[in-house]
RNA sequence: UGCCCGAUAGUAUAAAGGUAGUACAACGGUUUUUGGUACCGUUUGUCUAGGUUCGAAUCCUGGUCGGGCAACCA
């Protein structure tokens, strides 16, 4: 606890609690997702916070599914959530479910009824809403509020027994209908839902509301620090009230500002819409801000953890620039990804003075950032090469360190070449570039004495393998789609996915596997798509390289 | 117009009454067989008006702005 980095407000709270001897210095947090969707980068922040806090203070973290609404929750989501948390690199102490506590929570409700602090209300949802009043006017009690304990006990038991249809009755806490905090105006504790639950099946037809399940689950598990997002601040008074009335373990709730990332959306509802309406391929579409999408895109767990560390945590609303996420993945991949060559937008380059039919084997280190290059690989060189179309210009501007008639570049790990000529087809498209190579300039044995500014990547035509390459851009055209007028989907970026059906890659790339990052030199970081096949290799671009080259303004 | 939370460079986040710092971004430069990396440098900030104090980003009061709260969602 002696690092230079200053503490965030949650760490301060924990350290104060430990110093005060609260809970005997014990720290137990929980990550409590509702299994109604896939986890996204915003959840990653919460995961890193909860697990990180526990790790730092020798505590533990439970994974608890907040599964109190059977109509929205599915086992598929439970499984994906577990995968994602594990993939991020965290281990939970216990895998738990709010539904594990349904019996206990039911008994808590009975106890509250017995204390005269809960009652069965026959009113409709609309009536209850009306009777709650408004923020400026107090609510008004109805005739059900004064039901006897005995009657409430019987009615609640009947609710549980399935004697009433959905919506016929609810159980409410008797708190304060005039409270300035609307959440205290006799909040609902239980509602009737004749629905199949993914874990408890048809055992229950009444289910506790969030406010009567979350804090109770925390208390049952003896969670010391229950960390949630800002919108739950008004719930805290209720959280404390239930715990106090039921005399449970006094878990404490603390709130932080959720993550917002620009050029994307983060609500599960909106993400679900993108999936169901086919705007993306699925929850794991590489453009999605989901953990599974980021994973498929090529993001590493370490980069996401680093991102969560860097964004910090506070109580003010924030909008983080995706540029920071991209910085984090580049920083990680620069140190770990092997370098390979791939030509994404090919044009043929012929070395007119290189013998036809000859092949040389060139060598390149795997990663110059690693001591010794992290080993090396071989790749063939020949008379005909694929090079990047953008590496040639018919009329090159000043400081264009690539090809143009009369200009020289180095072919990475090979020879220096000089551009002599180019060929156009009938439509005026450039189809071939003719160069001559300098035999004495071979990498490692260069006696030419010539220094060139530019180095370009290339692939030998007869040895090239092909792959499909998918380039991704931000999903939305505006920074904050949900703040714009109209439907957020009106602001989808039509060019968020660009498919290059035929890119040429060096032979060694046949060994690529999903999740193993590779840098296509000068083009960015890529990873093999999880649905790629040996027949048809598909690479996803994780992120571009930072590009310092700015073409001069064209007058 | 009730209650609650918040306000520090473009974006985040520190400074617990005592030099406003860090990161990302932007811009310039050095190095470079990736216009990458690394390294060096530059620009940019305490919402506002009062008050307390020797001294205020910090404490107090008013205002302004942003967000949240009246789901049988979590």
JSON list of C-alpha atoms in Angstrom, two decimals, chain A residues 99-104 160-162 193 195-197 199-207:
[
{"chain": "A", "resi": 99, "resn": "UNK", "atom": "CA", "xyz": [-32.41, -17.27, -6.73]},
{"chain": "A", "resi": 100, "resn": "UNK", "atom": "CA", "xyz": [-30.39, -19.38, -4.27]},
{"chain": "A", "resi": 101, "resn": "UNK", "atom": "CA", "xyz": [-31.89, -17.15, -1.58]},
{"chain": "A", "resi": 102, "resn": "UNK", "atom": "CA", "xyz": [-35.54, -17.16, -2.63]},
{"chain": "A", "resi": 103, "resn": "UNK", "atom": "CA", "xyz": [-36.56, -19.17, 0.43]},
{"chain": "A", "resi": 104, "resn": "UNK", "atom": "CA", "xyz": [-34.67, -16.89, 2.79]},
{"chain": "A", "resi": 160, "resn": "UNK", "atom": "CA", "xyz": [-46.98, -17.75, -3.11]},
{"chain": "A", "resi": 161, "resn": "UNK", "atom": "CA", "xyz": [-49.39, -20.64, -3.48]},
{"chain": "A", "resi": 162, "resn": "UNK", "atom": "CA", "xyz": [-50.45, -19.37, -6.87]},
{"chain": "A", "resi": 193, "resn": "UNK", "atom": "CA", "xyz": [-45.14, -13.74, -12.20]},
{"chain": "A", "resi": 195, "resn": "UNK", "atom": "CA", "xyz": [-43.08, -17.64, -15.29]},
{"chain": "A", "resi": 196, "resn": "UNK", "atom": "CA", "xyz": [-40.51, -20.38, -15.64]},
{"chain": "A", "resi": 197, "resn": "UNK", "atom": "CA", "xyz": [-37.21, -19.48, -14.01]},
{"chain": "A", "resi": 199, "resn": "UNK", "atom": "CA", "xyz": [-32.85, -22.14, -12.28]},
{"chain": "A", "resi": 200, "resn": "UNK", "atom": "CA", "xyz": [-35.81, -22.58, -9.94]},
{"chain": "A", "resi": 201, "resn": "UNK", "atom": "CA", "xyz": [-38.12, -23.78, -12.68]},
{"chain": "A", "resi": 202, "resn": "UNK", "atom": "CA", "xyz": [-41.78, -23.52, -11.68]},
{"chain": "A", "resi": 203, "resn": "UNK", "atom": "CA", "xyz": [-41.23, -23.56, -7.94]},
{"chain": "A", "resi": 204, "resn": "UNK", "atom": "CA", "xyz": [-42.12, -19.90, -7.58]},
{"chain": "A", "resi": 205, "resn": "UNK", "atom": "CA", "xyz": [-44.80, -17.69, -8.99]},
{"chain": "A", "resi": 206, "resn": "UNK", "atom": "CA", "xyz": [-43.80, -14.68, -6.93]},
{"chain": "A", "resi": 207, "resn": "UNK", "atom": "CA", "xyz": [-40.43, -13.04, -7.32]}
]
